[in-house]
């Protein structure tokens, strides 16, 4: 049986434990677990390369000749030896002038606006069975090879962080670089907002031929 003096000892010990837990929780943040990531851990996830200026591209380089070998080993089974596509896997080459036709072929040469985006996609998503496993130089080499297959760069082209942003893609000027949707330029209202009953809709994305009609057979979908 505990005597009063014993209970005082138990309560005192529990108080110490609660104080220690509160102190640890204060050090680790409100949830009491986890820690701040290190710079190296953040760098492991920060892998994107920006299309328009190449920000994020790492050091390294790769030429068309090396890309020919890497493509044969890693890519040809799905995309064909010359990027023509195998089975239902997408083509990487050709399709120029088809984007406005009944059967558009959006390839690297016919559709992509930036060469850097090709590097970024290969680096993060290819090869399909084991993405993000290719060495940086091989990613540069594959990018150079695919661009050469599309006659965008010469056969002696060397891809690196300086040369890729300078490549002008054939379809670059067909993209709109300002968002034409009227509802994306408004700032969120936090106080003294408009009366919803007083707001009139003067245009819509559908009215600007930005969104097709969503009823009817898919093949017949056309803007109203």
PDB file of C-alpha atoms in Angstrom:
ATOM      1  CA  UNK A   1       0.000   0.000   0.000  1.00  0.00           C
ATOM      2  CA  UNK A   2       1.295   3.529  -0.871  1.00  0.00           C
ATOM      3  CA  UNK A   3       1.702   5.975   1.939  1.00  0.00           C
ATOM      4  CA  UNK A   4       1.031   9.743   1.378  1.00  0.00           C
ATOM      5  CA  UNK A   5       4.762  10.329   1.097  1.00  0.00           C
ATOM      6  CA  UNK A   6       4.949   7.678  -1.661  1.00  0.00           C
ATOM      7  CA  UNK A   7       2.126   9.349  -3.661  1.00  0.00           C
ATOM      8  CA  UNK A   8       3.909  12.683  -3.445  1.00  0.00           C
ATOM      9  CA  UNK A   9       6.964  11.003  -4.957  1.00  0.00           C
ATOM     10  CA  UNK A  10       4.942   9.456  -7.819  1.00  0.00           C
ATOM     11  CA  UNK A  11       3.172  12.748  -8.585  1.00  0.00           C
ATOM     12  CA  UNK A  12       6.487  14.566  -8.545  1.00  0.00           C
ATOM     13  CA  UNK A  13       8.013  12.069 -10.990  1.00  0.00           C
ATOM     14  CA  UNK A  14       5.013  12.405 -13.335  1.00  0.00           C
ATOM     15  CA  UNK A  15       5.380  16.178 -13.197  1.00  0.00           C
ATOM     16  CA  UNK A  16       8.994  15.879 -14.304  1.00  0.00           C
ATOM     17  CA  UNK A  17       8.020  13.604 -17.208  1.00  0.00           C
ATOM     18  CA  UNK A  18       5.252  15.983 -18.349  1.00  0.00           C
ATOM     19  CA  UNK A  19       7.683  18.898 -18.203  1.00  0.00           C
ATOM     20  CA  UNK A  20      10.268  16.979 -20.245  1.00  0.00           C
ATOM     21  CA  UNK A  21       7.631  16.020 -22.855  1.00  0.00           C
ATOM     22  CA  UNK A  22       6.460  19.614 -23.129  1.00  0.00           C
ATOM     23  CA  UNK A  23      10.044  20.777 -23.569  1.00  0.00           C
ATOM     24  CA  UNK A  24      10.701  18.216 -26.334  1.00  0.00           C
ATOM     25  CA  UNK A  25       7.407  19.094 -28.035  1.00  0.00           C
ATOM     26  CA  UNK A  26       8.430  22.741 -27.968  1.00  0.00           C
ATOM     27  CA  UNK A  27      11.726  21.917 -29.654  1.00  0.00           C
ATOM     28  CA  UNK A  28      10.101  19.791 -32.386  1.00  0.00           C
ATOM     29  CA  UNK A  29       7.191  22.056 -33.219  1.00  0.00           C
ATOM     30  CA  UNK A  30       3.470  21.942 -32.432  1.00  0.00           C
ATOM     31  CA  UNK A  31       2.964  18.334 -33.532  1.00  0.00           C
ATOM     32  CA  UNK A  32       5.854  17.013 -31.489  1.00  0.00           C
ATOM     33  CA  UNK A  33       7.512  14.972 -34.204  1.00  0.00           C
ATOM     34  CA  UNK A  34       9.625  15.416 -37.341  1.00  0.00           C
ATOM     35  CA  UNK A  35      12.570  17.727 -37.961  1.00  0.00           C
ATOM     36  CA  UNK A  36      13.695  20.367 -40.397  1.00  0.00           C
ATOM     37  CA  UNK A  37      15.080  18.808 -43.607  1.00  0.00           C
ATOM     38  CA  UNK A  38      18.731  19.294 -44.386  1.00  0.00           C
ATOM     39  CA  UNK A  39      19.913  21.218 -47.431  1.00  0.00           C
ATOM     40  CA  UNK A  40      21.029  17.927 -49.008  1.00  0.00           C
ATOM     41  CA  UNK A  41      17.582  16.389 -48.494  1.00  0.00           C
ATOM     42  CA  UNK A  42      15.857  19.386 -50.086  1.00  0.00           C
ATOM     43  CA  UNK A  43      18.291  19.252 -53.014  1.00  0.00           C
ATOM     44  CA  UNK A  44      17.313  15.629 -53.621  1.00  0.00           C
ATOM     45  CA  UNK A  45      13.730  16.679 -54.309  1.00  0.00           C
ATOM     46  CA  UNK A  46      14.502  19.954 -56.091  1.00  0.00           C
ATOM     47  CA  UNK A  47      15.069  18.493 -59.565  1.00  0.00           C
ATOM     48  CA  UNK A  48      12.985  20.686 -61.867  1.00  0.00           C
ATOM     49  CA  UNK A  49      14.515  22.595 -64.780  1.00  0.00           C
ATOM     50  CA  UNK A  50      12.638  25.658 -66.054  1.00  0.00           C
ATOM     51  CA  UNK A  51      11.744  25.640 -69.718  1.00  0.00           C
ATOM     52  CA  UNK A  52      12.150  29.246 -70.772  1.00  0.00           C
ATOM     53  CA  UNK A  53      15.572  30.017 -69.289  1.00  0.00           C
ATOM     54  CA  UNK A  54      16.961  26.652 -68.172  1.00  0.00           C
ATOM     55  CA  UNK A  55      17.095  27.522 -64.481  1.00  0.00           C
ATOM     56  CA  UNK A  56      17.771  24.323 -62.550  1.00  0.00           C
ATOM     57  CA  UNK A  57      19.758  22.552 -65.249  1.00  0.00           C
ATOM     58  CA  UNK A  58      22.793  20.866 -63.657  1.00  0.00           C
ATOM     59  CA  UNK A  59      26.388  20.720 -64.804  1.00  0.00           C
ATOM     60  CA  UNK A  60      27.142  18.049 -67.397  1.00  0.00           C
ATOM     61  CA  UNK A  61      26.823  17.550 -71.130  1.00  0.00           C
ATOM     62  CA  UNK A  62      25.911  14.992 -73.754  1.00  0.00           C
ATOM     63  CA  UNK A  63      26.184  14.807 -77.531  1.00  0.00           C
ATOM     64  CA  UNK A  64      24.097  13.206 -80.267  1.00  0.00           C
ATOM     65  CA  UNK A  65      26.455  10.258 -80.746  1.00  0.00           C
ATOM     66  CA  UNK A  66      26.241   9.234 -77.084  1.00  0.00           C
ATOM     67  CA  UNK A  67      22.491   9.792 -77.183  1.00  0.00           C
ATOM     68  CA  UNK A  68      22.190   7.315 -80.063  1.00  0.00           C
ATOM     69  CA  UNK A  69      23.626   4.531 -77.886  1.00  0.00           C
ATOM     70  CA  UNK A  70      21.618   5.452 -74.778  1.00  0.00           C
ATOM     71  CA  UNK A  71      18.409   5.686 -76.787  1.00  0.00           C
ATOM     72  CA  UNK A  72      18.975   2.212 -78.258  1.00  0.00           C
ATOM     73  CA  UNK A  73      19.514   0.785 -74.767  1.00  0.00           C
ATOM     74  CA  UNK A  74      16.848   2.617 -72.823  1.00  0.00           C
ATOM     75  CA  UNK A  75      14.190   4.003 -75.168  1.00  0.00           C
ATOM     76  CA  UNK A  76      13.961   2.217 -78.532  1.00  0.00           C
ATOM     77  CA  UNK A  77      11.853  -0.682 -77.220  1.00  0.00           C
ATOM     78  CA  UNK A  78       8.929   1.725 -76.694  1.00  0.00           C
ATOM     79  CA  UNK A  79       9.684   4.717 -78.918  1.00  0.00           C
ATOM     80  CA  UNK A  80      11.265   2.943 -81.899  1.00  0.00           C
ATOM     81  CA  UNK A  81      14.843   3.185 -83.129  1.00  0.00           C
ATOM     82  CA  UNK A  82      14.253   6.607 -84.694  1.00  0.00           C
ATOM     83  CA  UNK A  83      11.517   7.875 -82.402  1.00  0.00           C
ATOM     84  CA  UNK A  84       8.713   6.648 -84.621  1.00  0.00           C
ATOM     85  CA  UNK A  85       6.939   4.891 -81.725  1.00  0.00           C
ATOM     86  CA  UNK A  86       6.238   1.224 -81.113  1.00  0.00           C
ATOM     87  CA  UNK A  87       2.723  -0.138 -80.637  1.00  0.00           C
ATOM     88  CA  UNK A  88       0.705   2.323 -78.564  1.00  0.00           C
ATOM     89  CA  UNK A  89       3.749   4.143 -77.192  1.00  0.00           C
ATOM     90  CA  UNK A  90       4.020   7.752 -78.365  1.00  0.00           C
ATOM     91  CA  UNK A  91       6.004   9.038 -81.307  1.00  0.00           C
ATOM     92  CA  UNK A  92       8.791  11.480 -80.548  1.00  0.00           C
ATOM     93  CA  UNK A  93       9.483  12.530 -84.127  1.00  0.00           C
ATOM     94  CA  UNK A  94       7.385  13.936 -86.952  1.00  0.00           C
ATOM     95  CA  UNK A  95       3.879  15.337 -86.827  1.00  0.00           C
ATOM     96  CA  UNK A  96       4.816  18.756 -88.195  1.00  0.00           C
ATOM     97  CA  UNK A  97       1.785  20.591 -89.526  1.00  0.00           C
ATOM     98  CA  UNK A  98      -0.712  18.131 -88.031  1.00  0.00           C
ATOM     99  CA  UNK A  99      -1.783  19.991 -84.894  1.00  0.00           C
ATOM    100  CA  UNK A 100      -4.722  21.681 -86.595  1.00  0.00           C
ATOM    101  CA  UNK A 101      -5.759  18.552 -88.513  1.00  0.00           C
ATOM    102  CA  UNK A 102      -8.232  15.842 -87.671  1.00  0.00           C
ATOM    103  CA  UNK A 103      -5.505  13.576 -86.312  1.00  0.00           C
ATOM    104  CA  UNK A 104      -2.840  15.742 -84.677  1.00  0.00           C
ATOM    105  CA  UNK A 105       0.489  14.145 -83.767  1.00  0.00           C
ATOM    106  CA  UNK A 106       1.962  16.102 -80.850  1.00  0.00           C
ATOM    107  CA  UNK A 107       5.650  15.121 -80.849  1.00  0.00           C
ATOM    108  CA  UNK A 108       8.777  16.811 -79.556  1.00  0.00           C
ATOM    109  CA  UNK A 109       9.283  18.395 -82.962  1.00  0.00           C
ATOM    110  CA  UNK A 110       5.694  19.397 -83.653  1.00  0.00           C
ATOM    111  CA  UNK A 111       4.422  20.463 -80.236  1.00  0.00           C
ATOM    112  CA  UNK A 112       6.910  21.025 -77.410  1.00  0.00           C
ATOM    113  CA  UNK A 113       7.699  24.723 -76.750  1.00  0.00           C
ATOM    114  CA  UNK A 114      11.027  24.316 -74.905  1.00  0.00           C
ATOM    115  CA  UNK A 115      14.024  22.009 -75.359  1.00  0.00           C
ATOM    116  CA  UNK A 116      14.736  22.274 -71.619  1.00  0.00           C
ATOM    117  CA  UNK A 117      11.338  20.732 -70.869  1.00  0.00           C
ATOM    118  CA  UNK A 118      12.414  17.652 -72.811  1.00  0.00           C
ATOM    119  CA  UNK A 119      15.479  17.340 -70.574  1.00  0.00           C
ATOM    120  CA  UNK A 120      13.337  17.821 -67.469  1.00  0.00           C
ATOM    121  CA  UNK A 121      10.826  15.158 -68.522  1.00  0.00           C
ATOM    122  CA  UNK A 122      13.475  12.579 -69.380  1.00  0.00           C
ATOM    123  CA  UNK A 123      15.309  13.280 -66.136  1.00  0.00           C
ATOM    124  CA  UNK A 124      12.300  12.870 -63.853  1.00  0.00           C
ATOM    125  CA  UNK A 125      10.164  10.280 -65.665  1.00  0.00           C
ATOM    126  CA  UNK A 126      12.300   8.100 -67.949  1.00  0.00           C
ATOM    127  CA  UNK A 127      13.015   5.300 -68.571  1.00  0.00           C
ATOM    128  CA  UNK A 128       9.494   4.223 -67.700  1.00  0.00           C
ATOM    129  CA  UNK A 129      10.385   1.076 -65.663  1.00  0.00           C
ATOM    130  CA  UNK A 130      12.947   2.945 -63.524  1.00  0.00           C
ATOM    131  CA  UNK A 131      12.468   6.716 -63.721  1.00  0.00           C
ATOM    132  CA  UNK A 132      15.084   9.204 -62.522  1.00  0.00           C
ATOM    133  CA  UNK A 133      17.904   6.668 -62.695  1.00  0.00           C
ATOM    134  CA  UNK A 134      19.811   7.949 -65.733  1.00  0.00           C
ATOM    135  CA  UNK A 135      23.095   9.835 -65.191  1.00  0.00           C
ATOM    136  CA  UNK A 136      22.920  13.536 -65.942  1.00  0.00           C
ATOM    137  CA  UNK A 137      25.204  13.249 -68.969  1.00  0.00           C
ATOM    138  CA  UNK A 138      22.995  10.519 -70.462  1.00  0.00           C
ATOM    139  CA  UNK A 139      19.916  12.721 -70.039  1.00  0.00           C
ATOM    140  CA  UNK A 140      21.715  15.499 -71.898  1.00  0.00           C
ATOM    141  CA  UNK A 141      22.763  13.021 -74.597  1.00  0.00           C
ATOM    142  CA  UNK A 142      19.214  11.705 -75.045  1.00  0.00           C
ATOM    143  CA  UNK A 143      17.905  15.240 -75.315  1.00  0.00           C
ATOM    144  CA  UNK A 144      20.474  16.045 -77.999  1.00  0.00           C
ATOM    145  CA  UNK A 145      19.645  12.866 -79.930  1.00  0.00           C
ATOM    146  CA  UNK A 146      15.862  13.402 -79.905  1.00  0.00           C
ATOM    147  CA  UNK A 147      16.283  17.020 -80.964  1.00  0.00           C
ATOM    148  CA  UNK A 148      18.526  15.909 -83.828  1.00  0.00           C
ATOM    149  CA  UNK A 149      15.980  13.288 -84.934  1.00  0.00           C
ATOM    150  CA  UNK A 150      13.529  16.157 -85.304  1.00  0.00           C
ATOM    151  CA  UNK A 151      16.066  18.206 -87.320  1.00  0.00           C
ATOM    152  CA  UNK A 152      16.051  20.892 -84.657  1.00  0.00           C
ATOM    153  CA  UNK A 153      19.803  20.716 -83.922  1.00  0.00           C
ATOM    154  CA  UNK A 154      22.746  19.515 -86.052  1.00  0.00           C
ATOM    155  CA  UNK A 155      24.355  16.088 -85.625  1.00  0.00           C
ATOM    156  CA  UNK A 156      27.324  17.594 -83.766  1.00  0.00           C
ATOM    157  CA  UNK A 157      25.146  19.355 -81.193  1.00  0.00           C
ATOM    158  CA  UNK A 158      26.240  19.098 -77.553  1.00  0.00           C
ATOM    159  CA  UNK A 159      23.510  19.640 -74.975  1.00  0.00           C
ATOM    160  CA  UNK A 160      24.330  21.347 -71.682  1.00  0.00           C
ATOM    161  CA  UNK A 161      22.910  23.988 -69.358  1.00  0.00           C
ATOM    162  CA  UNK A 162      24.025  26.790 -71.683  1.00  0.00           C
ATOM    163  CA  UNK A 163      23.096  25.380 -75.094  1.00  0.00           C
ATOM    164  CA  UNK A 164      19.650  23.905 -74.382  1.00  0.00           C
ATOM    165  CA  UNK A 165      17.888  27.179 -73.385  1.00  0.00           C
ATOM    166  CA  UNK A 166      19.049  28.688 -76.692  1.00  0.00           C
ATOM    167  CA  UNK A 167      17.360  26.027 -78.845  1.00  0.00           C
ATOM    168  CA  UNK A 168      14.321  27.476 -80.618  1.00  0.00           C
ATOM    169  CA  UNK A 169      11.581  24.853 -80.861  1.00  0.00           C
ATOM    170  CA  UNK A 170       9.445  24.858 -84.059  1.00  0.00           C
ATOM    171  CA  UNK A 171       6.144  25.275 -82.227  1.00  0.00           C
ATOM    172  CA  UNK A 172       7.313  27.804 -79.619  1.00  0.00           C
ATOM    173  CA  UNK A 173       5.547  30.785 -81.176  1.00  0.00           C
ATOM    174  CA  UNK A 174       2.215  28.960 -81.401  1.00  0.00           C
ATOM    175  CA  UNK A 175       1.820  29.037 -77.615  1.00  0.00           C
ATOM    176  CA  UNK A 176       0.120  31.905 -75.789  1.00  0.00           C
ATOM    177  CA  UNK A 177       2.254  33.115 -72.881  1.00  0.00           C
ATOM    178  CA  UNK A 178      -0.447  35.238 -71.277  1.00  0.00           C
ATOM    179  CA  UNK A 179      -3.451  33.579 -69.660  1.00  0.00           C
ATOM    180  CA  UNK A 180      -6.545  34.768 -71.581  1.00  0.00           C
ATOM    181  CA  UNK A 181      -9.050  33.459 -69.031  1.00  0.00           C
ATOM    182  CA  UNK A 182     -10.837  36.457 -67.495  1.00  0.00           C
ATOM    183  CA  UNK A 183     -11.250  34.894 -64.041  1.00  0.00           C
ATOM    184  CA  UNK A 184      -7.536  34.303 -63.441  1.00  0.00           C
ATOM    185  CA  UNK A 185      -6.544  37.965 -63.185  1.00  0.00           C
ATOM    186  CA  UNK A 186      -8.872  38.865 -60.328  1.00  0.00           C
ATOM    187  CA  UNK A 187      -7.422  39.187 -56.855  1.00  0.00           C
ATOM    188  CA  UNK A 188      -9.250  37.349 -54.049  1.00  0.00           C
ATOM    189  CA  UNK A 189     -11.514  39.648 -52.085  1.00  0.00           C
ATOM    190  CA  UNK A 190     -11.057  39.511 -48.310  1.00  0.00           C
ATOM    191  CA  UNK A 191     -13.273  42.433 -47.187  1.00  0.00           C
ATOM    192  CA  UNK A 192     -15.859  44.849 -48.619  1.00  0.00           C
ATOM    193  CA  UNK A 193     -16.404  42.493 -51.532  1.00  0.00           C
ATOM    194  CA  UNK A 194     -18.839  42.900 -54.394  1.00  0.00           C
ATOM    195  CA  UNK A 195     -22.445  41.931 -53.902  1.00  0.00           C
ATOM    196  CA  UNK A 196     -22.820  38.631 -55.828  1.00  0.00           C
ATOM    197  CA  UNK A 197     -26.246  39.778 -57.043  1.00  0.00           C
ATOM    198  CA  UNK A 198     -24.664  42.812 -58.692  1.00  0.00           C
ATOM    199  CA  UNK A 199     -22.068  40.796 -60.648  1.00  0.00           C
ATOM    200  CA  UNK A 200     -22.764  40.182 -64.339  1.00  0.00           C
ATOM    201  CA  UNK A 201     -20.970  37.531 -66.397  1.00  0.00           C
ATOM    202  CA  UNK A 202     -19.756  39.272 -69.538  1.00  0.00           C
ATOM    203  CA  UNK A 203     -17.563  36.492 -70.954  1.00  0.00           C
ATOM    204  CA  UNK A 204     -16.660  32.868 -70.318  1.00  0.00           C
ATOM    205  CA  UNK A 205     -13.876  30.490 -71.272  1.00  0.00           C
ATOM    206  CA  UNK A 206     -16.354  28.617 -73.431  1.00  0.00           C
ATOM    207  CA  UNK A 207     -17.392  31.836 -75.117  1.00  0.00           C
ATOM    208  CA  UNK A 208     -13.760  32.532 -75.978  1.00  0.00           C
ATOM    209  CA  UNK A 209     -13.408  29.068 -77.547  1.00  0.00           C
ATOM    210  CA  UNK A 210     -11.081  28.015 -74.723  1.00  0.00           C
ATOM    211  CA  UNK A 211     -13.313  25.219 -73.423  1.00  0.00           C
ATOM    212  CA  UNK A 212     -15.238  22.892 -75.738  1.00  0.00           C
ATOM    213  CA  UNK A 213     -18.840  21.916 -75.219  1.00  0.00           C
ATOM    214  CA  UNK A 214     -19.005  19.021 -72.753  1.00  0.00           C
ATOM    215  CA  UNK A 215     -22.069  17.237 -74.108  1.00  0.00           C
ATOM    216  CA  UNK A 216     -22.447  14.991 -77.119  1.00  0.00           C
ATOM    217  CA  UNK A 217     -20.075  12.447 -78.657  1.00  0.00           C
ATOM    218  CA  UNK A 218     -16.409  13.149 -78.023  1.00  0.00           C
ATOM    219  CA  UNK A 219     -15.503  13.193 -81.708  1.00  0.00           C
ATOM    220  CA  UNK A 220     -18.084  15.924 -82.357  1.00  0.00           C
ATOM    221  CA  UNK A 221     -17.052  18.243 -79.511  1.00  0.00           C
ATOM    222  CA  UNK A 222     -16.783  21.776 -80.809  1.00  0.00           C
ATOM    223  CA  UNK A 223     -16.944  25.190 -79.151  1.00  0.00           C
ATOM    224  CA  UNK A 224     -20.407  26.682 -79.276  1.00  0.00           C
TER     225      UNK A 224
END
